[in-house]
Short mmCIF file of C-alpha atoms and ligand atoms in Angstrom, two decimals:
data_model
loop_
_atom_site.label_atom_id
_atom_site.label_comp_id
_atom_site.label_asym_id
_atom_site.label_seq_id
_atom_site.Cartn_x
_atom_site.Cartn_y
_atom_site.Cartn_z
CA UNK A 284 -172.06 142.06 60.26
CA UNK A 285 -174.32 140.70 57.84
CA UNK A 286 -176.82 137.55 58.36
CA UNK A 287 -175.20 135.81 55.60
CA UNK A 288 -171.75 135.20 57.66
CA UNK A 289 -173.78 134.34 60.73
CA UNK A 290 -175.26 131.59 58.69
CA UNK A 291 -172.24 130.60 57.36
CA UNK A 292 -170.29 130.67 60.91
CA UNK A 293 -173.13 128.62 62.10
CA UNK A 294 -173.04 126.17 59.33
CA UNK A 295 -168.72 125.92 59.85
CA UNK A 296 -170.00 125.41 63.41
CA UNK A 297 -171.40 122.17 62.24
CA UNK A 298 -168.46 121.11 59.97
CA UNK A 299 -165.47 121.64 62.81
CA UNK A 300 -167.53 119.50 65.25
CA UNK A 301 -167.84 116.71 62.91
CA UNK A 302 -164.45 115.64 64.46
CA UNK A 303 -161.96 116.54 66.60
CA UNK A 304 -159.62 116.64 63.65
CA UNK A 305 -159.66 118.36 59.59
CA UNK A 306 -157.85 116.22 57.31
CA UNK A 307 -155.37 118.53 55.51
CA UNK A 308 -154.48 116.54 52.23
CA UNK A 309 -152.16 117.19 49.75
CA UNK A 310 -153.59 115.66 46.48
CA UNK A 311 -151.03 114.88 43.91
CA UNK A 312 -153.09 111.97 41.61
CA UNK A 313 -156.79 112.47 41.18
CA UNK A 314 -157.31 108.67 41.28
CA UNK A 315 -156.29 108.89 45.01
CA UNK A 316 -158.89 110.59 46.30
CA UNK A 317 -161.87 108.90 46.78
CA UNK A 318 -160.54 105.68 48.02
CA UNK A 319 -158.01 108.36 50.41
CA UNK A 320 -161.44 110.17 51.50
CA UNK A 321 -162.93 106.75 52.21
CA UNK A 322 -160.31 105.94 54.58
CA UNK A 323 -160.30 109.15 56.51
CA UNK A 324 -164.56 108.80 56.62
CA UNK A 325 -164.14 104.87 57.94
CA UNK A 326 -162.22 105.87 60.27
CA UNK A 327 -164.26 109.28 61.46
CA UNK A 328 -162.31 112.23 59.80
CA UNK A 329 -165.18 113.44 58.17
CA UNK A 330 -163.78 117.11 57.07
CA UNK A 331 -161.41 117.02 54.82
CA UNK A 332 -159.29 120.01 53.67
CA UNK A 333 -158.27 119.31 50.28
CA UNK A 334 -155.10 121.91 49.19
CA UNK A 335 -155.32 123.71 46.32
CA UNK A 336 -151.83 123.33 45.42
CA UNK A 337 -151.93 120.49 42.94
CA UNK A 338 -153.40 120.84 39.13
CA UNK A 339 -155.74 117.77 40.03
CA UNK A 340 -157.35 119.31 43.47
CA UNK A 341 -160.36 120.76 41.90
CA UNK A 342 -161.00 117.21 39.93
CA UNK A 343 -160.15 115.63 43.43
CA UNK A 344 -162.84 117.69 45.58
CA UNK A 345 -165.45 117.01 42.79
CA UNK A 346 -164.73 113.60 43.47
CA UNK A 347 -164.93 113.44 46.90
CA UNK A 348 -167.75 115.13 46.45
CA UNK A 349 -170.01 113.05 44.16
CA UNK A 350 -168.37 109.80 45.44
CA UNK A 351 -168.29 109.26 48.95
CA UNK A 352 -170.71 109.03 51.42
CA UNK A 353 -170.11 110.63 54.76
CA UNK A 354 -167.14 113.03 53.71
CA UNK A 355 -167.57 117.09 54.11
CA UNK A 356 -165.07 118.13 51.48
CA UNK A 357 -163.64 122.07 51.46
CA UNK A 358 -160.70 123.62 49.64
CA UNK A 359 -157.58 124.96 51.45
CA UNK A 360 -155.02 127.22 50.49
CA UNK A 361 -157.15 129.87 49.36
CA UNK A 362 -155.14 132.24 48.60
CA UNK A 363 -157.48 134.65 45.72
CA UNK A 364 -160.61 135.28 45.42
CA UNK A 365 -160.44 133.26 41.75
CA UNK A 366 -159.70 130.18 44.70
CA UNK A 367 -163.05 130.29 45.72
CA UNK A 368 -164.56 130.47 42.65
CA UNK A 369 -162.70 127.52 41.69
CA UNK A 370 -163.69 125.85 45.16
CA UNK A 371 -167.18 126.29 45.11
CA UNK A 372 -167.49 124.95 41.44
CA UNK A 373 -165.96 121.68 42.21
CA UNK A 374 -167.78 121.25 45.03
CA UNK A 375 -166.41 122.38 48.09
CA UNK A 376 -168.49 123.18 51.25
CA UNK A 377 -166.17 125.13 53.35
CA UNK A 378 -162.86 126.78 52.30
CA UNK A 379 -159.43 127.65 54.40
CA UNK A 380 -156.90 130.04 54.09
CA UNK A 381 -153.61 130.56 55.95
CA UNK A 382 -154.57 133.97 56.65
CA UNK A 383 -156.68 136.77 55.45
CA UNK A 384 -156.46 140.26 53.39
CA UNK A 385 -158.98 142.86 52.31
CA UNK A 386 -159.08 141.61 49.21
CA UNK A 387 -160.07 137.81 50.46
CA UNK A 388 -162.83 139.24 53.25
CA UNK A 389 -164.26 141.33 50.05
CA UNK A 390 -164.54 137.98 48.09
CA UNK A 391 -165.84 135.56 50.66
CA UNK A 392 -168.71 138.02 51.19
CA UNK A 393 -170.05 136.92 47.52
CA UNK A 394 -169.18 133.24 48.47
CA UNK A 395 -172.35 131.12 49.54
CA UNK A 396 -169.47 128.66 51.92
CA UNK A 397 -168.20 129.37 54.98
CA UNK A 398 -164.55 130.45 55.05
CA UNK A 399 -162.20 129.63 57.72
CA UNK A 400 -159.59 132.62 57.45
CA UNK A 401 -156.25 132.40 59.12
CA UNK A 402 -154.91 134.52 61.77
CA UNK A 403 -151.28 134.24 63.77
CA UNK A 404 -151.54 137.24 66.42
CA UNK A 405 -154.29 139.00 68.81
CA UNK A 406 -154.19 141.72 66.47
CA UNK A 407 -155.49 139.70 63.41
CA UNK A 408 -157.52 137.71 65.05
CA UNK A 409 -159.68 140.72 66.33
CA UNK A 410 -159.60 142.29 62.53
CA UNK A 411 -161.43 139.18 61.62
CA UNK A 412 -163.67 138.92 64.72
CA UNK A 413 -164.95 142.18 63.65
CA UNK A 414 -165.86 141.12 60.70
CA UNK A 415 -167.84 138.26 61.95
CA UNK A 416 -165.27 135.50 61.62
CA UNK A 417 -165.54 133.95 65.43
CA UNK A 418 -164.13 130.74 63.94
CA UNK A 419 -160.54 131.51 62.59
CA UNK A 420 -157.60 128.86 61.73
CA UNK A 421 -154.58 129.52 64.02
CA UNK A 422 -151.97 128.69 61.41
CA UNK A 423 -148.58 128.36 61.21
CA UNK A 424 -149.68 127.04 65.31
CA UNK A 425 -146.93 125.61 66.55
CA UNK A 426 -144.34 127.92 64.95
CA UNK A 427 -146.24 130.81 66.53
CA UNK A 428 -146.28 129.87 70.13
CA UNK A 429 -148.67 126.84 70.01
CA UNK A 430 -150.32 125.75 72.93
CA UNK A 431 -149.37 128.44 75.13
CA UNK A 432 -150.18 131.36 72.53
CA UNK A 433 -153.53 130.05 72.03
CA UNK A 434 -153.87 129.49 75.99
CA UNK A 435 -152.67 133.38 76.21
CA UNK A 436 -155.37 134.39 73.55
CA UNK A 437 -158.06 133.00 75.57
CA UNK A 438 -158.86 135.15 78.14
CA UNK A 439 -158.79 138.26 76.03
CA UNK A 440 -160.50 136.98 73.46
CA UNK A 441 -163.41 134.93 74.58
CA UNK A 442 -165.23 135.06 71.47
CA UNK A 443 -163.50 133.46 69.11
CA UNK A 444 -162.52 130.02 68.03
CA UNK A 445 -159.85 128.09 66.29
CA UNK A 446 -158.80 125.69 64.22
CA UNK A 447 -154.95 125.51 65.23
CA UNK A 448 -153.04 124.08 62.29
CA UNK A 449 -149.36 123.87 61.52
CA UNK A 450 -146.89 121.46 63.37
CA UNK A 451 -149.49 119.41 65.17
CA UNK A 452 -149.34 115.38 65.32
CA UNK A 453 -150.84 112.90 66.62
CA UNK A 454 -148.71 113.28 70.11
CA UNK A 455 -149.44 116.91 70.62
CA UNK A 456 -153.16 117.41 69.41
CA UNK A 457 -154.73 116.32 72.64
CA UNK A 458 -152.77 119.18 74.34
CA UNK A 459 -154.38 121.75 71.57
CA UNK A 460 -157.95 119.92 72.11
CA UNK A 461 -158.21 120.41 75.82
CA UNK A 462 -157.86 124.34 75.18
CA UNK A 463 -161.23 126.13 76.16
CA UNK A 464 -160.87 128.50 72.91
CA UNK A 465 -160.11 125.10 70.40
CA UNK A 466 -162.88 124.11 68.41
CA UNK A 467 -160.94 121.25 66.57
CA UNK A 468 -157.41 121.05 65.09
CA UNK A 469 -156.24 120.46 61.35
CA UNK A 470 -152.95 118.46 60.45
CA UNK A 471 -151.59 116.26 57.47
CA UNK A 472 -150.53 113.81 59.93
CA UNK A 473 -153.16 111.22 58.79
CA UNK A 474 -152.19 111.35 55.51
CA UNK A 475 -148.74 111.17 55.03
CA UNK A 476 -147.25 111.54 51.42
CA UNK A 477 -145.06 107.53 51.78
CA UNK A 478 -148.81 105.79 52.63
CA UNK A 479 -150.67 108.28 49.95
CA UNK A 480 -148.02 107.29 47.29
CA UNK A 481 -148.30 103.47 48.64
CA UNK A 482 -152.09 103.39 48.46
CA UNK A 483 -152.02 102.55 51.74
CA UNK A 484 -155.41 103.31 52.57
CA UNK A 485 -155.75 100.70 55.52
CA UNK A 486 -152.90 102.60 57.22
CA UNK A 487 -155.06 105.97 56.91
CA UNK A 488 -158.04 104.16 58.30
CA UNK A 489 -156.07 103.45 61.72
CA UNK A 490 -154.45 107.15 61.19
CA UNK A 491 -157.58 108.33 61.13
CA UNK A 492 -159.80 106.44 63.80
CA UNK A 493 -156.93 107.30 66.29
CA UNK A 494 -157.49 110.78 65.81
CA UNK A 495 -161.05 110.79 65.57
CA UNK A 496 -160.66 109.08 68.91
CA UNK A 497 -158.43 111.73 70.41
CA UNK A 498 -161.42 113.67 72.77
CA UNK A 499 -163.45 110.49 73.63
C1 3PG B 696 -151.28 123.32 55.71
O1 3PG B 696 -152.07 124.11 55.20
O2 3PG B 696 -150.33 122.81 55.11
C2 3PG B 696 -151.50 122.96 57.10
O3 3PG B 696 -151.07 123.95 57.90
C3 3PG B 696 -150.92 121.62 57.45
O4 3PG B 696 -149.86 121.74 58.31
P1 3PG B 696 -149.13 120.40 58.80
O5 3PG B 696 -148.57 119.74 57.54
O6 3PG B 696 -148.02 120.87 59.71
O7 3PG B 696 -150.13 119.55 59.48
#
């Protein structure tokens, strides 16, 4: 394992404790993210996740980026190593992927950001924690056994930490957070595609300051 990951696990450390939840966002109009960013940072989602699977996302995390205070913007949906590449250019500080192959863990070891790889079984979980990936995202969570896989994965695999995304809301994260081996969960609940397209950015807010809420 080299230094460079520990720093980098150390420095995701810092960015999954920011709050209990990562904003997973769906960008669709460029001119919607910063004030959508602004929300989720009034109300204490400071990490926000945002999904490279619009043609604006790179122009959306370089806004978020230069634009507003208080926000720790990264790029999910990595899915090649071109991804990070286009990540890291536009600014991002920490990338995500729904899970990981040899050709990703070759690439991220070039990448000066920490990566959050994904991993849905014991088996690739360990493959990353030998790599030096003790933070992981547990992705798709709740379709893979949710709570009571991750509660399973626990004792056999003390080391490692996750980021359970995939099915969770606002009425079952609190169930994820109280798990020893949970580090903080990610979910699109706080930004819901009806109050994006509205512009309802007051109804993010309250999304978001119930969630940052949700381990106090
Ligand atoms: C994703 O990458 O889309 C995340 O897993 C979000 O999942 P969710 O929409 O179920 O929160």
């Amino acid at each position: 394992m080299s230094t460079n990951i520990e720093s980098r696990q150390r420095d995701l450390d810092a960015m999954l404790a920011l709050a209990p939840v990562v904003a997973v966002v769906v960008i669709e109009r460029v001119e919607h993210a910063v004030p959508l960013a602004r929300a989720l940072v009034a109300g204490g989602i400071r990490a926000i996740e945002v999904t490279l699977r619009t043609p604006v996302a790179p122009k959306a995390i370089r806004a978020i980026a230069d634009e507003v205070d208080g926000a720790c913007v990264g790029a999910g949906t990595v899915l090649r190593p071109a991804d990070f590449e286009t990540a890291v250019r536009a600014g991002a500080r920490f990338n995500v992927s729904p899970g990981s192959t040899d050709t990703l863990l070759a690439a991220a070891d070039g990448i000066d950001v920490p990566w959050l790889p994904g991993a849905a079984t014991a088996s690739e979980a360990l493959a990353l924690f030998e790599r030096g990936y003790r933070l992981q995202k547990f992705f798709p969570a709740a379709a893979v056994g949710g709570v009571e896989h991750l509660r399973s994965l626990a004792g056999p695999l003390p080391g490692i930490r996750f980021c359970p995304t995939g099915g969770i809301d606002a009425a079952n994260a609190a169930r994820y957070l109280a798990l020893p081996n949970v580090v903080c969960v990610g979910g699109s609940w706080l930004t819901p595609r009806d109050l994006v397209a509205a512009q309802d950015w007051p109804a993010i807010e309250s999304l978001a300051r119930a969630a940052a809420q949700l381990r106090e």
